[in-house]
PDB file of C-alpha atoms in Angstrom:
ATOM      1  CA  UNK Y   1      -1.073  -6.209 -12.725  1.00  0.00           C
ATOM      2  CA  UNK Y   2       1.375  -3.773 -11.043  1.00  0.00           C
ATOM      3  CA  UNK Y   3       1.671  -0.417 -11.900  1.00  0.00           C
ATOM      4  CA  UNK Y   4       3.310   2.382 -10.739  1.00  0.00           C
ATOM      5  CA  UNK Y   5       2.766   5.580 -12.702  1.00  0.00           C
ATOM      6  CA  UNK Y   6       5.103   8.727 -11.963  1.00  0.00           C
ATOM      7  CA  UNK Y   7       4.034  12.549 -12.639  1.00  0.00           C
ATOM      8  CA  UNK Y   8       5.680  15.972 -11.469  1.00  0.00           C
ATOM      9  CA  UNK Y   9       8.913  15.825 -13.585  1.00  0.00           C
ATOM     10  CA  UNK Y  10       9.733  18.750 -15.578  1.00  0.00           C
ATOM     11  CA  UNK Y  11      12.375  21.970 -16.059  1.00  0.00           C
ATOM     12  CA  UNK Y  12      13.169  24.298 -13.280  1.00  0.00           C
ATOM     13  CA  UNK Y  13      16.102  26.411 -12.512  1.00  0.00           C
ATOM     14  CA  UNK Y  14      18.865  25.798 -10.311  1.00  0.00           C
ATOM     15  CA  UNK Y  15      18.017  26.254  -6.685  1.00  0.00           C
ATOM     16  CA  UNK Y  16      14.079  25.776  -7.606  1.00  0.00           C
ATOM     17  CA  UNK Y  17      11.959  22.752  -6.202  1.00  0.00           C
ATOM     18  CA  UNK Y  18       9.609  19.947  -7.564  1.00  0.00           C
ATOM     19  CA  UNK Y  19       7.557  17.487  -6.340  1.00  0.00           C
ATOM     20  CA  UNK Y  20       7.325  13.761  -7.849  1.00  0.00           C
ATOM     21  CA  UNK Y  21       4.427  11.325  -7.222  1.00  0.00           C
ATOM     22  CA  UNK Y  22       4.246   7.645  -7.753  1.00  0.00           C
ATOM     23  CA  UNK Y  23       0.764   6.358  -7.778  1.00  0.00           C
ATOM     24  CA  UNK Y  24       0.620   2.453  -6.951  1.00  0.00           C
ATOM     25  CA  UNK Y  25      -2.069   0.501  -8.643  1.00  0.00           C
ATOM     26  CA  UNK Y  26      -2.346  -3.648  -8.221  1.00  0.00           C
ATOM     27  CA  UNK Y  27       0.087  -4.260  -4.855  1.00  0.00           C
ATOM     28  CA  UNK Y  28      -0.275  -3.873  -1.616  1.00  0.00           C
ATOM     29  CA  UNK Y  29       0.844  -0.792  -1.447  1.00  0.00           C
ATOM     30  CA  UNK Y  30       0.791  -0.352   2.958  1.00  0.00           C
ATOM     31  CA  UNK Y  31       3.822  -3.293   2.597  1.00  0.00           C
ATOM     32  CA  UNK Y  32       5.124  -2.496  -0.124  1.00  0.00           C
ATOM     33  CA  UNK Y  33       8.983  -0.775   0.660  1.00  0.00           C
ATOM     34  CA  UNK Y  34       8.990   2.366  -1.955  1.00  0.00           C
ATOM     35  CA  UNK Y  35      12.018   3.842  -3.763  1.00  0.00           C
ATOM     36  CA  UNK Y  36      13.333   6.787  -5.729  1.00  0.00           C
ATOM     37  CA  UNK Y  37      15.935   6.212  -8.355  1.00  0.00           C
ATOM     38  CA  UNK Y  38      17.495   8.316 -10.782  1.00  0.00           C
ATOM     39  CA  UNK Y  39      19.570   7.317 -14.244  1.00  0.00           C
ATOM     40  CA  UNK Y  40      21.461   9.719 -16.987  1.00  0.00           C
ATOM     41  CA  UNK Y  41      22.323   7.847 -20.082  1.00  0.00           C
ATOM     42  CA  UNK Y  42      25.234   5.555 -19.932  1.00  0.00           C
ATOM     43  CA  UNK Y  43      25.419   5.878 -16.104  1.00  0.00           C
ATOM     44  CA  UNK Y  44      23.947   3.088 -13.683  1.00  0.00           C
ATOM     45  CA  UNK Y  45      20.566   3.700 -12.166  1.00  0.00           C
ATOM     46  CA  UNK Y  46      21.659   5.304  -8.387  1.00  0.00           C
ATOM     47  CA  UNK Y  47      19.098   4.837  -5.498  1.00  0.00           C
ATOM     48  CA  UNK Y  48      17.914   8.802  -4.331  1.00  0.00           C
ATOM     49  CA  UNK Y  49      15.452   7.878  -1.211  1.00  0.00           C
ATOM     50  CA  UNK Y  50      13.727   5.138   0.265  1.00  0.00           C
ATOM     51  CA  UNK Y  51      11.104   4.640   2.507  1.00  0.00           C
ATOM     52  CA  UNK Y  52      10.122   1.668   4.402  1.00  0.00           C
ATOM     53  CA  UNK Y  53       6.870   0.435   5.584  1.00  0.00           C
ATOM     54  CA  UNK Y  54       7.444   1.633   9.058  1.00  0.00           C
ATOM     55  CA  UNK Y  55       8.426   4.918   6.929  1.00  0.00           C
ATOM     56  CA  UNK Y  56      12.179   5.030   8.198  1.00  0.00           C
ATOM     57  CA  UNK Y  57      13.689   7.004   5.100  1.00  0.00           C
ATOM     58  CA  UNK Y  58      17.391   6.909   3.574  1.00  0.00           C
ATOM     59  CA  UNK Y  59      18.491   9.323   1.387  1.00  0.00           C
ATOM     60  CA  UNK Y  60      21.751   9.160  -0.783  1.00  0.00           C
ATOM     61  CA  UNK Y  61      24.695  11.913   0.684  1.00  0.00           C
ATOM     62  CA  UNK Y  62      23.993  13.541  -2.502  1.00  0.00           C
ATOM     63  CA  UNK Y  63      20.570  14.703  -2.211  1.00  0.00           C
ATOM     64  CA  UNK Y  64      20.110  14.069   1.986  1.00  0.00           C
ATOM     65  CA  UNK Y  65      18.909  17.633   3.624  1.00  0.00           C
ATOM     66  CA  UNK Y  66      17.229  18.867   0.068  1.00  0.00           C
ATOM     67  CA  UNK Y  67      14.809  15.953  -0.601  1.00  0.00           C
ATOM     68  CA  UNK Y  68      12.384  14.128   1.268  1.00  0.00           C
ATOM     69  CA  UNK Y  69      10.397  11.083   0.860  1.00  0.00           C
ATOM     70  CA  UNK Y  70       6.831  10.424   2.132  1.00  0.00           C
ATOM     71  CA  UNK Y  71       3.875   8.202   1.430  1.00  0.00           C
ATOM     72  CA  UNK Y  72       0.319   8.100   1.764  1.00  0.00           C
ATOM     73  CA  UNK Y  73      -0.746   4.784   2.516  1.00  0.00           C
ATOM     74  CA  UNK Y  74      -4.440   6.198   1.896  1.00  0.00           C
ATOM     75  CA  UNK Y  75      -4.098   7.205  -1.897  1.00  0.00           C
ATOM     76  CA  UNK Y  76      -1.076   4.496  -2.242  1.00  0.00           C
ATOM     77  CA  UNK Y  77       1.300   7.492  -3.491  1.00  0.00           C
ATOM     78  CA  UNK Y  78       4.934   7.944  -2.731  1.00  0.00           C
ATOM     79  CA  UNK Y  79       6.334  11.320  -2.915  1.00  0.00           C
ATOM     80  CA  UNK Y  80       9.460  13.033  -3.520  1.00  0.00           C
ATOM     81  CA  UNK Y  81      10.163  17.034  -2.429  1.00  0.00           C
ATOM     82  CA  UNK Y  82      13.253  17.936  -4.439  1.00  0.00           C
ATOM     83  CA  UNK Y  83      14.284  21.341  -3.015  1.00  0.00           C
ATOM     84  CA  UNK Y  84      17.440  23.318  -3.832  1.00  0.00           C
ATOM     85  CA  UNK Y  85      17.438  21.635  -7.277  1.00  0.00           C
ATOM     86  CA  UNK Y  86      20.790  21.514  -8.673  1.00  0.00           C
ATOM     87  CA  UNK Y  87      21.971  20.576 -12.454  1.00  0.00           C
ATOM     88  CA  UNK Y  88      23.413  17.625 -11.108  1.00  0.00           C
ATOM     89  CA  UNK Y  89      20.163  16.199 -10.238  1.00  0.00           C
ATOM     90  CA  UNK Y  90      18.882  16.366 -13.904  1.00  0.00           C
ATOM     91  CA  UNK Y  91      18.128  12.609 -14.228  1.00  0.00           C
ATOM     92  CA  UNK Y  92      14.982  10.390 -15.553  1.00  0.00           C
ATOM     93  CA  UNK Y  93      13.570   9.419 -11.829  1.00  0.00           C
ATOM     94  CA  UNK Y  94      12.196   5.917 -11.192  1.00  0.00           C
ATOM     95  CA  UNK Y  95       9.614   4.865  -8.523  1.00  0.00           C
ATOM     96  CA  UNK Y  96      10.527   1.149  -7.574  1.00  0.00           C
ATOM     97  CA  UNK Y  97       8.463  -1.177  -5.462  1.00  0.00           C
ATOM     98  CA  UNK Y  98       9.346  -3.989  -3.631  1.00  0.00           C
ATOM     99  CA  UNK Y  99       6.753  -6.325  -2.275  1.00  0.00           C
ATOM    100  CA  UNK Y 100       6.775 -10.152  -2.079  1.00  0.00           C
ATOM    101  CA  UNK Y 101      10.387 -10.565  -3.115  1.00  0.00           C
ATOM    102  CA  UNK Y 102       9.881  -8.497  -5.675  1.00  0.00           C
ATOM    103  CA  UNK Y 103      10.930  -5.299  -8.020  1.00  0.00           C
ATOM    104  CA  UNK Y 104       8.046  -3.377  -9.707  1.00  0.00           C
ATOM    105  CA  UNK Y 105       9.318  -0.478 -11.903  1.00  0.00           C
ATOM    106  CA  UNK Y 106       7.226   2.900 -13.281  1.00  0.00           C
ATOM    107  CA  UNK Y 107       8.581   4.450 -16.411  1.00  0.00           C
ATOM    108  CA  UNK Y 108       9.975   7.202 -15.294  1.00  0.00           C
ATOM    109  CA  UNK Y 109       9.874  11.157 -14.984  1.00  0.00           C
ATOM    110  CA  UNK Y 110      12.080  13.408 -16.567  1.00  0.00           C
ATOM    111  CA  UNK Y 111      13.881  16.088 -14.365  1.00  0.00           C
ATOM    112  CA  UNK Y 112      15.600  18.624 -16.491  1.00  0.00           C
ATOM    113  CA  UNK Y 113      17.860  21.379 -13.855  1.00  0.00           C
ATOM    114  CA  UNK Y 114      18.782  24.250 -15.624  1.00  0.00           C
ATOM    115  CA  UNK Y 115      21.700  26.745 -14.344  1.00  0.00           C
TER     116      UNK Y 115
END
């Protein structure tokens, strides 16, 4: 069974920074392409950063030159450094896999931007 738990998620001003971790649990994580994805209620979940299993990274215009995406094939754990947080990233954040043809989903971390 897949699983993909995220952690890191929580309240910090406007111009502050966070970290987010995905740990991956039942894939192969090494080829597994990794994803960060962000949804506000009654907006459409919006891809933030990916990163491949050659680790070539692609970041939405929104957030490119404040976040960046890494994993660690070792502890099969994808990362996200939010810097220069602004309100408009306030957003639940999703991890998303995809392995095999497939779309594996954690449940999300709350990121709350105050100004």
């Amino acid at each position: 069974q897949v699983q993909l738990v995220e952690s890191g998620g929580g309240l910090v001003q406007a111009g502050g920074s966070l970290r987010l971790s995905c740990a991956a649990s039942g894939i192969f994580f090494n080829i597994a392409a990794m994803n960060w994805y962000r949804q506000n209620p009654g907006k459409q979940r919006e891809l933030v950063a990916g990163i491949s299993i050659g680790r070539d990274t692609n970041y939405a215009d929104s957030v490119k030159g404040r976040f960046t995406i890494s994993r660690d094939n070792a502890k099969n754990t994808v990362y996200l450094q939010m810097n220069s947080l602004k309100s408009e990233d306030t957003a639940v954040y999703y991890c998303n896999a995809k392995n095999a043809g497939r779309d594996y989903w954690g449940q999300g971390t709350k990121v709350t931007v105050s100004s």
